[in-house]
XYZ file of C-alpha atoms in Angstrom:
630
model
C -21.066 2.573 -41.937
C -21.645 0.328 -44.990
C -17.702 0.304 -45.948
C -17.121 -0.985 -42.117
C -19.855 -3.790 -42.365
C -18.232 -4.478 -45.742
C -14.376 -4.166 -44.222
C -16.124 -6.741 -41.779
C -16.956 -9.407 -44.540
C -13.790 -8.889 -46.018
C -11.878 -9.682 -42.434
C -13.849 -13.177 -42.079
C -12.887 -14.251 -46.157
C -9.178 -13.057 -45.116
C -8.916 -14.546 -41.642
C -10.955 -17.386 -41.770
C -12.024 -19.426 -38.780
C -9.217 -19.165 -36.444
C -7.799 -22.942 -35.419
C -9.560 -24.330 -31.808
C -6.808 -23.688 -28.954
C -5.558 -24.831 -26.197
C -7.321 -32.881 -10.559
C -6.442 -33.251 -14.295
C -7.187 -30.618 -16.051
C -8.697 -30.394 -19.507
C -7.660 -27.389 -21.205
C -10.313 -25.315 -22.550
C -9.982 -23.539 -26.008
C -7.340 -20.338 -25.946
C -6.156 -21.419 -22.252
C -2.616 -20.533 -21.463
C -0.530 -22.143 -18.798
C -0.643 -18.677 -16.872
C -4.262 -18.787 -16.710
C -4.444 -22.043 -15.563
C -1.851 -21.856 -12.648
C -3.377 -18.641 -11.619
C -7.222 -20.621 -11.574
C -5.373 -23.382 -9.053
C -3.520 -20.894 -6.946
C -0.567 -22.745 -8.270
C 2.601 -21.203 -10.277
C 3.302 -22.012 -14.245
C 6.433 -23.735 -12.661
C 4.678 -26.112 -10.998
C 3.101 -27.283 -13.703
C 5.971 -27.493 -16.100
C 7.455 -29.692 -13.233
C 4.541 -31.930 -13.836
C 3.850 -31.356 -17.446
C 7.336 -30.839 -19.308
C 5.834 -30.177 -22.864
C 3.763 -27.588 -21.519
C 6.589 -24.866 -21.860
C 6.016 -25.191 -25.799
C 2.270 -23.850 -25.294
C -1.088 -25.735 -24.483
C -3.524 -27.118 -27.093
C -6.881 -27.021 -26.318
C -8.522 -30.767 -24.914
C -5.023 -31.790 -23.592
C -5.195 -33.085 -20.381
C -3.190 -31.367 -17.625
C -1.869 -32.589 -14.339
C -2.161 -29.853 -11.689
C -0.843 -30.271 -8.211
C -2.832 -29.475 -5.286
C -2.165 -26.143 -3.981
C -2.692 -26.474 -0.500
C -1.423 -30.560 0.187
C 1.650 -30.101 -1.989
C 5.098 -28.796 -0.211
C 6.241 -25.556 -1.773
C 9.108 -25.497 -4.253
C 12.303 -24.437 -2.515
C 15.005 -22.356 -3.871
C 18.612 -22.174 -2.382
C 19.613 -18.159 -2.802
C 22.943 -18.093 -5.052
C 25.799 -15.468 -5.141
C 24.454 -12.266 -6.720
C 20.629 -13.344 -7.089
C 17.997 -10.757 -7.191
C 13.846 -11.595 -6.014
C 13.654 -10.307 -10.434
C 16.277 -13.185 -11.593
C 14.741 -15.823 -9.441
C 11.119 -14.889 -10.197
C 12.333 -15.137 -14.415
C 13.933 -18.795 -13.265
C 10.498 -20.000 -12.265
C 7.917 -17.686 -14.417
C 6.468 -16.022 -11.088
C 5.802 -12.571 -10.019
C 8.150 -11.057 -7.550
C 5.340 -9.943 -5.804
C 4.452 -13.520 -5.188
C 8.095 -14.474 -4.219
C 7.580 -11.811 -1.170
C 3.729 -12.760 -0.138
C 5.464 -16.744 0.072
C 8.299 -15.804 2.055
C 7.349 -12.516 4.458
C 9.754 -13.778 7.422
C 12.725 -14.786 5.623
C 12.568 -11.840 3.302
C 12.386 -9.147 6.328
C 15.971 -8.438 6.650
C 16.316 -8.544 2.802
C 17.430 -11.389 0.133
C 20.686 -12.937 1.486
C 23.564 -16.127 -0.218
C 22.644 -19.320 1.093
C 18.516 -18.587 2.128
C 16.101 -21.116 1.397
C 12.696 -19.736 -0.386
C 9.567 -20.852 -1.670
C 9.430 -20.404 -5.427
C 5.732 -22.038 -5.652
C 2.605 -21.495 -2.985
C 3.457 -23.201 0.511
C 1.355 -25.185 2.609
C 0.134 -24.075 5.824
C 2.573 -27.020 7.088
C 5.764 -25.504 5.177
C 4.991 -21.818 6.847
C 5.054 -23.348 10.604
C 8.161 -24.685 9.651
C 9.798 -21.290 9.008
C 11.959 -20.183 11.438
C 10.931 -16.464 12.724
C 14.075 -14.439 11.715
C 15.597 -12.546 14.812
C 15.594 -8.161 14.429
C 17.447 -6.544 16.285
C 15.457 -3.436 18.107
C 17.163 -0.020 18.469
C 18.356 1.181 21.669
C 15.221 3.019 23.814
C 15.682 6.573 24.520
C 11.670 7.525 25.433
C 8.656 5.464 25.911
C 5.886 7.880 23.899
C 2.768 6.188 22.768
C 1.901 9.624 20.367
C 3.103 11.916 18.282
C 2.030 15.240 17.031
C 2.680 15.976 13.485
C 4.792 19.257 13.129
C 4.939 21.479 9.767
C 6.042 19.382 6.470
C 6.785 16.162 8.250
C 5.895 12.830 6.269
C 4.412 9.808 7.187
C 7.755 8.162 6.560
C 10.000 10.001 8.622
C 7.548 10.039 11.511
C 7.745 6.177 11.316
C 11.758 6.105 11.107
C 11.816 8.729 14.096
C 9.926 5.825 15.994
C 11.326 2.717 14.525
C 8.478 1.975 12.394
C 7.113 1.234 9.010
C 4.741 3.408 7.259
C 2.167 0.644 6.953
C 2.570 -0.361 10.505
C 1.432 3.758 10.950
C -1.092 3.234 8.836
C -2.586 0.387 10.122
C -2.145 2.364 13.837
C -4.089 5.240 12.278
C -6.260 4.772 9.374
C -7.419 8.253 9.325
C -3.969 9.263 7.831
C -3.650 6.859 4.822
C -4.861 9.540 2.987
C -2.290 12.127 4.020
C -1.399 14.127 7.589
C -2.875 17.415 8.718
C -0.464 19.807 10.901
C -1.375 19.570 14.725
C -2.630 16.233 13.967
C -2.132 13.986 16.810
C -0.928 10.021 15.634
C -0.647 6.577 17.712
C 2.277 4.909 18.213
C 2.584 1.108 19.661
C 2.443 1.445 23.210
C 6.100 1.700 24.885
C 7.384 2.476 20.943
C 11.236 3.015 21.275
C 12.607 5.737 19.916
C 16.158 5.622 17.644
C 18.666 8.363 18.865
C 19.192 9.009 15.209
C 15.202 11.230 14.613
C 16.515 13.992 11.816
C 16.805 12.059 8.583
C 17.800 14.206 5.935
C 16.407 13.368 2.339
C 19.102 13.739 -0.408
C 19.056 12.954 -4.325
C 20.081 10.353 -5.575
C 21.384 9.417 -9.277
C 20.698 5.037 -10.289
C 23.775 3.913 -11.742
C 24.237 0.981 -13.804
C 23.296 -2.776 -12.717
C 21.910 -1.309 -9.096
C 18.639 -3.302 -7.885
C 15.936 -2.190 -5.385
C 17.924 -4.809 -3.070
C 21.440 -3.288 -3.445
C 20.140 0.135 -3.166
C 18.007 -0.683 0.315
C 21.372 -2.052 1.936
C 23.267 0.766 0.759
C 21.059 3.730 1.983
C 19.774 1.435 5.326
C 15.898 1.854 4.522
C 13.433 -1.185 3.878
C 12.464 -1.485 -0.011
C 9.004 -1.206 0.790
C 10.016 2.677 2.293
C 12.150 3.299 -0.537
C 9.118 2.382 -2.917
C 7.244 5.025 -0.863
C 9.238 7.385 -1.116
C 9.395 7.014 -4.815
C 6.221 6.143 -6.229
C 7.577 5.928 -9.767
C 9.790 2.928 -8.421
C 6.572 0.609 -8.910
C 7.093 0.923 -12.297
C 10.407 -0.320 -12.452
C 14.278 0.971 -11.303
C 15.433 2.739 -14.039
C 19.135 3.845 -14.573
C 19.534 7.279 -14.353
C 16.588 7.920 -11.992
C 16.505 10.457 -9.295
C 15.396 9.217 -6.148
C 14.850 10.661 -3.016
C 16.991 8.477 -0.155
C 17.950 9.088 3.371
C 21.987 11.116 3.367
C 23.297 8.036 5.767
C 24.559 6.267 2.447
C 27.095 6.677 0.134
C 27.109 7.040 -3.587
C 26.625 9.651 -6.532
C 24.327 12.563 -5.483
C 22.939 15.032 -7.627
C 21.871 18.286 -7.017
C 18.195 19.491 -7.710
C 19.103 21.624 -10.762
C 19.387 18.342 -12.447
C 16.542 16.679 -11.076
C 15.265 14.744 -13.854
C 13.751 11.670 -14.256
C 15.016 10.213 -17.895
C 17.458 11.297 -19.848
C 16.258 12.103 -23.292
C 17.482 10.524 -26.540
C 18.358 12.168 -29.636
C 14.949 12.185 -32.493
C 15.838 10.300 -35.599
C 14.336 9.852 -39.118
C 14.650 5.916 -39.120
C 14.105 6.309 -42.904
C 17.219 7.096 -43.447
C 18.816 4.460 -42.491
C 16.871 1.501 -43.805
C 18.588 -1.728 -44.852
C 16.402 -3.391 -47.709
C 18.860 -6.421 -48.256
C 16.699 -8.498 -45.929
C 13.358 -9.654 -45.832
C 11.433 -9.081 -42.567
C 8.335 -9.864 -41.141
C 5.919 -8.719 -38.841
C 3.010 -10.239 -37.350
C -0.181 -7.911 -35.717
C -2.628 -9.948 -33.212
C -5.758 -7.927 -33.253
C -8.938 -8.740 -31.186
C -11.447 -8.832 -33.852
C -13.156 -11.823 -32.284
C -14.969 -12.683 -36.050
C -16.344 -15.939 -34.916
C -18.737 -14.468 -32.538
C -20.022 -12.184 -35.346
C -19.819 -14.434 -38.440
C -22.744 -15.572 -38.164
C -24.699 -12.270 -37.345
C -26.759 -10.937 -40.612
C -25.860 -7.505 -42.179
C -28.098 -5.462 -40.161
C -26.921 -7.320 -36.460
C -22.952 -6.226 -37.778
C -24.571 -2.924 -38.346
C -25.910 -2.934 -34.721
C -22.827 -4.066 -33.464
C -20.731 -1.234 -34.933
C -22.609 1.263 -33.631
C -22.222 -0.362 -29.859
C -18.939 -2.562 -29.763
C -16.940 0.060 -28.762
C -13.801 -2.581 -28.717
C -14.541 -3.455 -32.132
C -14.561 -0.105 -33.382
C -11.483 0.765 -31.736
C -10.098 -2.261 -33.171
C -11.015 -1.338 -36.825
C -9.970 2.164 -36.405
C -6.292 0.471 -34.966
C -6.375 -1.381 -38.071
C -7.105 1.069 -40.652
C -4.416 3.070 -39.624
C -1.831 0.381 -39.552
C -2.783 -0.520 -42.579
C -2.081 2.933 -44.355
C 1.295 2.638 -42.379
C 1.960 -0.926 -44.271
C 1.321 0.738 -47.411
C 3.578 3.471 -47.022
C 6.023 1.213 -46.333
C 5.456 -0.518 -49.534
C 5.986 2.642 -51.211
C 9.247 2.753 -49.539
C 9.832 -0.681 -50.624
C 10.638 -1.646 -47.567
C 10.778 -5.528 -47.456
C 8.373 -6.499 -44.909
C 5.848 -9.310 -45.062
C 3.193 -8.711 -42.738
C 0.530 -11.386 -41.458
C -2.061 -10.576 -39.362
C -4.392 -12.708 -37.181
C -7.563 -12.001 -35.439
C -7.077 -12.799 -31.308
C -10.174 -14.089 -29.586
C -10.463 -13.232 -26.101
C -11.749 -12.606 -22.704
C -11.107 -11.455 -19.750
C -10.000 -14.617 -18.579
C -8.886 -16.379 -21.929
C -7.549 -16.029 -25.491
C -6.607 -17.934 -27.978
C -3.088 -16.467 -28.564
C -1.643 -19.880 -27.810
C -3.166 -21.686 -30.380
C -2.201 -19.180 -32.955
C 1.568 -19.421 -31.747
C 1.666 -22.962 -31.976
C 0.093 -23.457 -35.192
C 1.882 -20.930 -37.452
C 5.848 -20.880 -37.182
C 7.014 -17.307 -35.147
C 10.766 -18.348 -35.215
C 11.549 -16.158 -37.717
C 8.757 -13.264 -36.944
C 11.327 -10.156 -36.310
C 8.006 -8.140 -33.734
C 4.831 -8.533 -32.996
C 2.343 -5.848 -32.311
C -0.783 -6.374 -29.823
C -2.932 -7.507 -28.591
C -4.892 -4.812 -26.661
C -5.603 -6.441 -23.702
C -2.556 -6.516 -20.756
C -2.849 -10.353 -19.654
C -2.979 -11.570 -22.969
C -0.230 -9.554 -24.545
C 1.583 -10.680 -21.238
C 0.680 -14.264 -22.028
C 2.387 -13.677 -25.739
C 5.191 -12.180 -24.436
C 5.843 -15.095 -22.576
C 5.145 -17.898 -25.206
C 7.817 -16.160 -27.982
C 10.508 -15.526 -25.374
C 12.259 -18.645 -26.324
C 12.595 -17.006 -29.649
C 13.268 -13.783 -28.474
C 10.566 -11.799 -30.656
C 9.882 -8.126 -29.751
C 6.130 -7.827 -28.631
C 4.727 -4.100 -28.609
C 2.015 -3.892 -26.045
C 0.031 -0.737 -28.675
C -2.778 0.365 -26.272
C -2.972 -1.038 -22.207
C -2.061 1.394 -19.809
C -1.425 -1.245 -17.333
C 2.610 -2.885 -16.585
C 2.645 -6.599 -15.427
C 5.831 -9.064 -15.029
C 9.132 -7.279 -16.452
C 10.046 -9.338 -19.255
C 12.857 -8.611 -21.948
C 10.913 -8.749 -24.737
C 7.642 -6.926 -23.835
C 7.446 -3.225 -25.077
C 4.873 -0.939 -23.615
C 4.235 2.092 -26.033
C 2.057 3.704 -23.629
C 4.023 5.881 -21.033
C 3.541 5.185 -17.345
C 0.904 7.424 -15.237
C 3.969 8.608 -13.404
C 5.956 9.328 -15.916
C 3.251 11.877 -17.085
C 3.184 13.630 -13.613
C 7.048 13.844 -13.322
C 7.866 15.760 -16.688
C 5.227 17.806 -15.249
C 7.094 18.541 -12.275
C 9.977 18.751 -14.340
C 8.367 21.034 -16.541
C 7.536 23.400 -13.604
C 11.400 23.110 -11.509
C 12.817 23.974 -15.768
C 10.533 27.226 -15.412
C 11.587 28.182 -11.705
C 7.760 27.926 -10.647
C 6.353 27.945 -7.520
C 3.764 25.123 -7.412
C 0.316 25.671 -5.107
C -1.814 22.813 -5.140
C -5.789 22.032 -4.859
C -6.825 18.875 -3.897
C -9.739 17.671 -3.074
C -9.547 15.209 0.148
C -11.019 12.533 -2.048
C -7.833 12.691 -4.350
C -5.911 10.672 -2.087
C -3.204 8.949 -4.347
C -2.548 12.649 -5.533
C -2.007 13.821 -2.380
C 0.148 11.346 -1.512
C 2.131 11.593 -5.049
C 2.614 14.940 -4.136
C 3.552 14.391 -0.698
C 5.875 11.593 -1.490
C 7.839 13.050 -4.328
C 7.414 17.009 -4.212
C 7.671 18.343 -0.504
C 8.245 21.866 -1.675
C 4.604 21.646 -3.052
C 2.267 24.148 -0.684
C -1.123 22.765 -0.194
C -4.484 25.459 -0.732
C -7.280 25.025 1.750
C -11.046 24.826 2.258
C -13.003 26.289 4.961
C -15.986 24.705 7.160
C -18.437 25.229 4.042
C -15.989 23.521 1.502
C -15.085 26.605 -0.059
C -11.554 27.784 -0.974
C -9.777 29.521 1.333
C -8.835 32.505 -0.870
C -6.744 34.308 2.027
C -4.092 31.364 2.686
C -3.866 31.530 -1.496
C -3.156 34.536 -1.413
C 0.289 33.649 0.887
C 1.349 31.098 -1.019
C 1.503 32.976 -4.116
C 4.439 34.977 -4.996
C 4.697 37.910 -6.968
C 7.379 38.485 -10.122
C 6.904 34.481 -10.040
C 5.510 32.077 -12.253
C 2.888 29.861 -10.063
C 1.378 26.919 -11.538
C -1.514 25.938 -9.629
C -1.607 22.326 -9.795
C -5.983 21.637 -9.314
C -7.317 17.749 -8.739
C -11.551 18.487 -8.116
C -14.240 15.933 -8.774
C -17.402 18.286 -9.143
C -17.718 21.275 -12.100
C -19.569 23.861 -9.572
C -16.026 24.015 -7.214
C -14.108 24.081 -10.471
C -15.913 26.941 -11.669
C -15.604 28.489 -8.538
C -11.706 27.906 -8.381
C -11.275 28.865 -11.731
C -13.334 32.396 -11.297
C -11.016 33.330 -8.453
C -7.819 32.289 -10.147
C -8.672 34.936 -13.025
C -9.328 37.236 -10.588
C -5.759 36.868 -9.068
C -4.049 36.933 -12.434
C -4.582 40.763 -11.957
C -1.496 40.593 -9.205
C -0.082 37.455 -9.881
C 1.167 35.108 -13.209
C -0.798 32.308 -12.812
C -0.742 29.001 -14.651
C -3.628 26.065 -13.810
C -2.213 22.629 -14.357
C -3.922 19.101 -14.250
C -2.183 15.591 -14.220
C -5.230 15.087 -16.865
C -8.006 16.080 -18.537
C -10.752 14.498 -16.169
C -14.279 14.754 -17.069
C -15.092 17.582 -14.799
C -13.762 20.139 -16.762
C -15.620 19.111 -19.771
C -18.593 20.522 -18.132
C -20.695 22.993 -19.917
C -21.132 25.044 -16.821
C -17.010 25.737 -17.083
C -16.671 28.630 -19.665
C -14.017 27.610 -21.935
C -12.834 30.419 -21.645
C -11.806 30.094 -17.912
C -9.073 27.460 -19.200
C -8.120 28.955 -21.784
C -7.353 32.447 -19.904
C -5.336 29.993 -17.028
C -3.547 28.188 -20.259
C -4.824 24.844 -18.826
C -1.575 22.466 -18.323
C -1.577 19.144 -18.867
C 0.943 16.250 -19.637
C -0.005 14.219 -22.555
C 0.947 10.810 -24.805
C 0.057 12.281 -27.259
C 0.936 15.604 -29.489
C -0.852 17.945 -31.486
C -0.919 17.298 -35.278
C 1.090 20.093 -36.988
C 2.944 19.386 -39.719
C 2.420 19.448 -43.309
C 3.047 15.895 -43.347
C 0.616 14.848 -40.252
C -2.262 17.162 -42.514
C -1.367 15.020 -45.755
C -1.742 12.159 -43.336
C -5.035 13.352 -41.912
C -6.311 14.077 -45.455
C -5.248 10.741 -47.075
C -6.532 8.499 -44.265
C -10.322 10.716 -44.829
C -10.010 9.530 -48.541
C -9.826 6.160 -47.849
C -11.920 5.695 -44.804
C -13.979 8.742 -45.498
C -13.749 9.823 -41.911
C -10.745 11.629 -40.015
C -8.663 9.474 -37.984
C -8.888 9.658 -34.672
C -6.567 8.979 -31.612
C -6.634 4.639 -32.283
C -5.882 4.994 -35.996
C -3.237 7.767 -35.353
C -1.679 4.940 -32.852
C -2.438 2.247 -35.151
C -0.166 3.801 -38.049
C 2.722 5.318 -35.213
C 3.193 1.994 -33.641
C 3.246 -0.364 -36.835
C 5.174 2.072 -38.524
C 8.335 2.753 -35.995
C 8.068 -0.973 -35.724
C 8.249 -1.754 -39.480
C 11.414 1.112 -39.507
C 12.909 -0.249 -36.307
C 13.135 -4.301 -37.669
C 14.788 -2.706 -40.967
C 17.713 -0.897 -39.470
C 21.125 -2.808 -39.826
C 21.002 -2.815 -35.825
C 17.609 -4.968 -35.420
C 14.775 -3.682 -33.581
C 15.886 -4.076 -30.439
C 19.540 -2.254 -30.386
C 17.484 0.336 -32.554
C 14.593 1.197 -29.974
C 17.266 1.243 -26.521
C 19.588 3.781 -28.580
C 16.509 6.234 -30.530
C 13.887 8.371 -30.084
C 11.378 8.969 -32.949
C 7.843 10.774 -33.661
C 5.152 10.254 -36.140
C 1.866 11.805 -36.546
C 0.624 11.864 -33.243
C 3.078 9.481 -30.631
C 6.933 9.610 -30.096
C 8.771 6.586 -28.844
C 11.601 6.736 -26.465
C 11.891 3.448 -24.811
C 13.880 2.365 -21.866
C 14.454 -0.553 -20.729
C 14.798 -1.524 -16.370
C 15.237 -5.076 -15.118
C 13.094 -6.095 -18.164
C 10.154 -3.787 -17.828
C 10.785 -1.954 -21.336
C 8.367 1.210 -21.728
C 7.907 4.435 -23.884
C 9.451 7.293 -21.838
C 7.943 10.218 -24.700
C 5.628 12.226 -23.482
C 3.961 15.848 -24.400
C 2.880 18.883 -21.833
C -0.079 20.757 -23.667
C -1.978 24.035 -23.017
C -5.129 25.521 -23.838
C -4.622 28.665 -25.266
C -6.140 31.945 -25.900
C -6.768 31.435 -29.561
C -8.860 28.428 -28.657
C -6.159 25.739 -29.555
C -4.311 23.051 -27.772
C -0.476 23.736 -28.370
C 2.721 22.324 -27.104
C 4.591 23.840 -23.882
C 7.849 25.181 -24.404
């Protein structure tokens, strides 16, 4: 504790105070143009149109001139050959989420040449204006108001049988958002018409190069907003070489489910190798510190605050361990000059733009942090024009695509796919336990994995142990894939899975370690006997290198590292490596995959959303260690 308060002192004498940062609007210290469009309900365009010099960053006390959101007409934007929602949305720094809520009727048959849309917030006078686009309805062959749901049918092709939407089911029946029972009895619109066409076959499908959400919707004849559905993993961006699940009435390359696989892996390389030390680089790291709000706090108040700021501690432990990974790059002599500054912020502001505009990043070759999404976001955005590589080390969330934002934390659905992978690789059949209050994994599951059989509970909420029984196979392996909220049912599950191991291989699985099973009530020994599955960022620390690592970080800091400090030293070390190869950082992290002491990196890059595709499956085993599946 008293070499943290003192690491604390040392941060202020090395940091400093950081420089004050950026109707009429006054801006406010660490503002950003974002924020303050977003506060207005207006887009960053819109101001730029009013405020030219803003696009260079915002100082704090300089006056703004914000247009009214609701008086103002909406920006219009003439549709050119070949434009996407994504280009248009980069033209005018806007979400294309926001490009779709302005224009819902002229986007309903899809993005077409020559369309006019609003590329800023419309008035309620600019909406009236907008024509209501003509749809053509399909040809009526019944008049039924209901419809019974049969044996593995899915909310989406119950809604193409009858010519709708899956939202427009949902919003018809609430009681199925979270999934559909067999015998279940559903509500059409009255006098719904039914298309001729009502079998729609489900093939895979393999992205090829340069295809958009857009191109694939026309080519397969399904709304984007279906195809999303039927892909979850699409909300985090098209990626090429995905497998997706369309309807068989297009055309294109199909693969067959032996190859159904998500990413397609790169080849591991020791970037040390390869070094080029004829250059000098540099490297900036934007850590949240936030020393001005404990400056002036006396030795026993930092003492306090280290035991309770949990962000500060996981910002010191990020720190230490990217600071071992600088010096071991100085024993490599690698030529990297490294500057780091400490990133006040909030939930709502930072001061990230005053830092940018006050020291010169033209030259910076990547930036890693901050923590927070919206403010690494807001970085990202402000060194575009200089085309700096910003890691994004820790958030879990994905914002705007943007070519020079890296996320090293792999996407939720990622994790769940190489799972599913994982189980196809081993021939397995897959049962699953949900509980009905796990609604977004039952509809993952739904969605993606049809062939997925679904346990049940009787009247008293107990598991049906006789339908389990069927779904099982002998001479199999069965991964039981379990999603349950209170320890007394998982202790319950997990007692009758060991006693079925006697006839059957069984497997448990998890999409994660949830709190439940940390439960003292759940012998350990229950997970370990099922070899818990679970997909993981992160790996298990190994080799004799990782333990040297382990030991010489407990020398210095005289505690182990733990999981921030491990990602502190991965992150800032691939990224010192990566901005030293002959290629550049960027060429170097879309062609190789490399590993560290706890995190691999395997990014990939779709329509500008750039994110770590390496992840880990672990198991609990019988010795009473975590180890990696094979």
């Amino acid at each position: 504790m008293i070499k943290r308060v003192v690491f604390l002192f040392s941060l202020i004498f090395l940091f400093g105070l950081p420089a004050q940062s950026q109707i009429k609007h006054v801006v406010a210290k660490g503002e950003t143009v974002f924020q303050i469009a977003k506060k207005y309900e207006v887009t960053p365009f819109d101001i730029y149109r009013l405020n030219p010099d803003a696009k260079n960053g915002v100082q704090e006390n300089t006056t703004l001139l914000i247009p009214k959101a609701t008086s103002g007409k909406g920006v219009i934007h003439v549709v050119g050959e070949k434009e996407t929602l994504f280009g248009i949305s980069k033209k005018y720094n806007i979400s294309v989420a926001d490009l779709e809520a302005w224009n819902k009727a002229t986007l309903q048959n899809g993005l077409k040449k020559g369309q006019e849309i609003f590329v800023s917030k419309p008035s309620a006078a600019d909406l009236k204006s907008v024509p209501t686009p003509f749809v053509s309805k399909p040809k009526a062959v019944s008049n039924a108001t209901t419809h019974l749901v049969e044996a593995k049918e899915t909310k989406y092709g119950i809604a193409t049988k009858y010519g709708l939407t899956v939202t427009e089911l949902e919003q018809l029946n609430p009681q199925i958002v979270g999934g559909l029972n067999v015998g279940q009895t559903v509500v059409l619109k009255p006098g719904v018409q039914v298309k001729k066409t009502t079998n729609v076959t489900l093939v895979d499908y393999e992205v090829q190069p340069k295809e958009t959400l857009y191109s694939l919707s026309k080519k397969f004849d399904i709304a984007q907003a279906d195809l999303i559905t039927l892909n979850p993993d699409l909300q985090d961006g098209l990626k090429i070489g995905m497998i997706l699940k369309v309807p068989s009435n297009g055309t294109g390359t199909f693969v067959s489910k032996a190859k159904d696989s998500v990413l397609v892996a790169k080849n591991k390389v020791n970037l040390i190798t390869s070094v080029d030390k004829s250059q000098q680089k540099n490297m900036v790291l934007l850590l949240p510190f936030n020393l001005t709000k404990i400056e002036t706090d006396s030795v026993k108040t930092k003492t306090e605050q280290l035991k309770t700021n949990k962000f500060l501690n996981l910002t010191l432990d990020f720190y230490a361990g990217a600071q071992m990974a600088i010096d071991s790059a100085k024993v490599l002599g690698l030529p990297v000059n490294v500057k780091v500054y400490d990133v006040e912020s909030t939930k709502y502001s930072s001061n990230v733009a005053s830092i940018i505009s006050k020291n010169n990043f033209e030259n910076v070759d990547v930036v890693v942090g901050p923590f927070q999404n919206t403010v690494v976001e807001t970085t990202a955005q402000l060194l575009a024009k200089y085309n700096v590589p910003v890691i994004s080390p820790l958030s879990k969330e994905r914002g705007l695509p943007m070519d020079n934002l890296y996320y090293s934390i792999p996407s939720e659905d990622l994790l769940k796919a190489s799972m599913f992978n994982y189980f196809k690789a081993k021939n397995g059949n897959v049962v699953a336990i949900i509980s009905s209050k796990k609604t977004t994994s039952k509809e993952y599951i739904s969605a993606n994995h049809p062939e997925v059989k679904h346990a049940a509970f009787n009247d008293k909420g107990a598991l049906d142990v006789a339908l389990l029984k069927t779904q099982l196979v002998k001479g199999q392996k069965n991964f039981v894939l379990m999603e349950i909220e209170k320890a007394s049912t998982i202790l319950n599950i997990t007692n009758i899975l060991k006693g079925l191991q006697k006839e059957y291989d069984i497997q448990l699985a998890v999409f994660e370690l949830y709190d439940a099973l940390n439960f003292e009530e759940i012998p350990m020994k229950n997970l370990t006997d099922l070899k818990l599955l679970f997909p993981s960022t992160t790996k298990v620390a190994e080799t004799p290198e990782e333990k040297i690592f382990e030991k010489q970080f407990k020398k210095i800091n005289n505690i182990y590292p733990n999981a921030a400090a491990k990602k502190g030293f991965d992150v800032t070390f691939d990224a010192m490596l990566r901005i030293c190869q002959p290629e550049g950082f960027v060429k170097s992290a879309a062609t190789t995959k490399t590993e560290y002491i706890e995190n691999a990196f395997d990014y990939s890059s779709n329509n500008g959303m750039i994110t770590n595709n390496a992840t880990y499956l672990l198991y609990y085993d019988s010795d009473l260690t975590i180890k990696q599946a094979q």
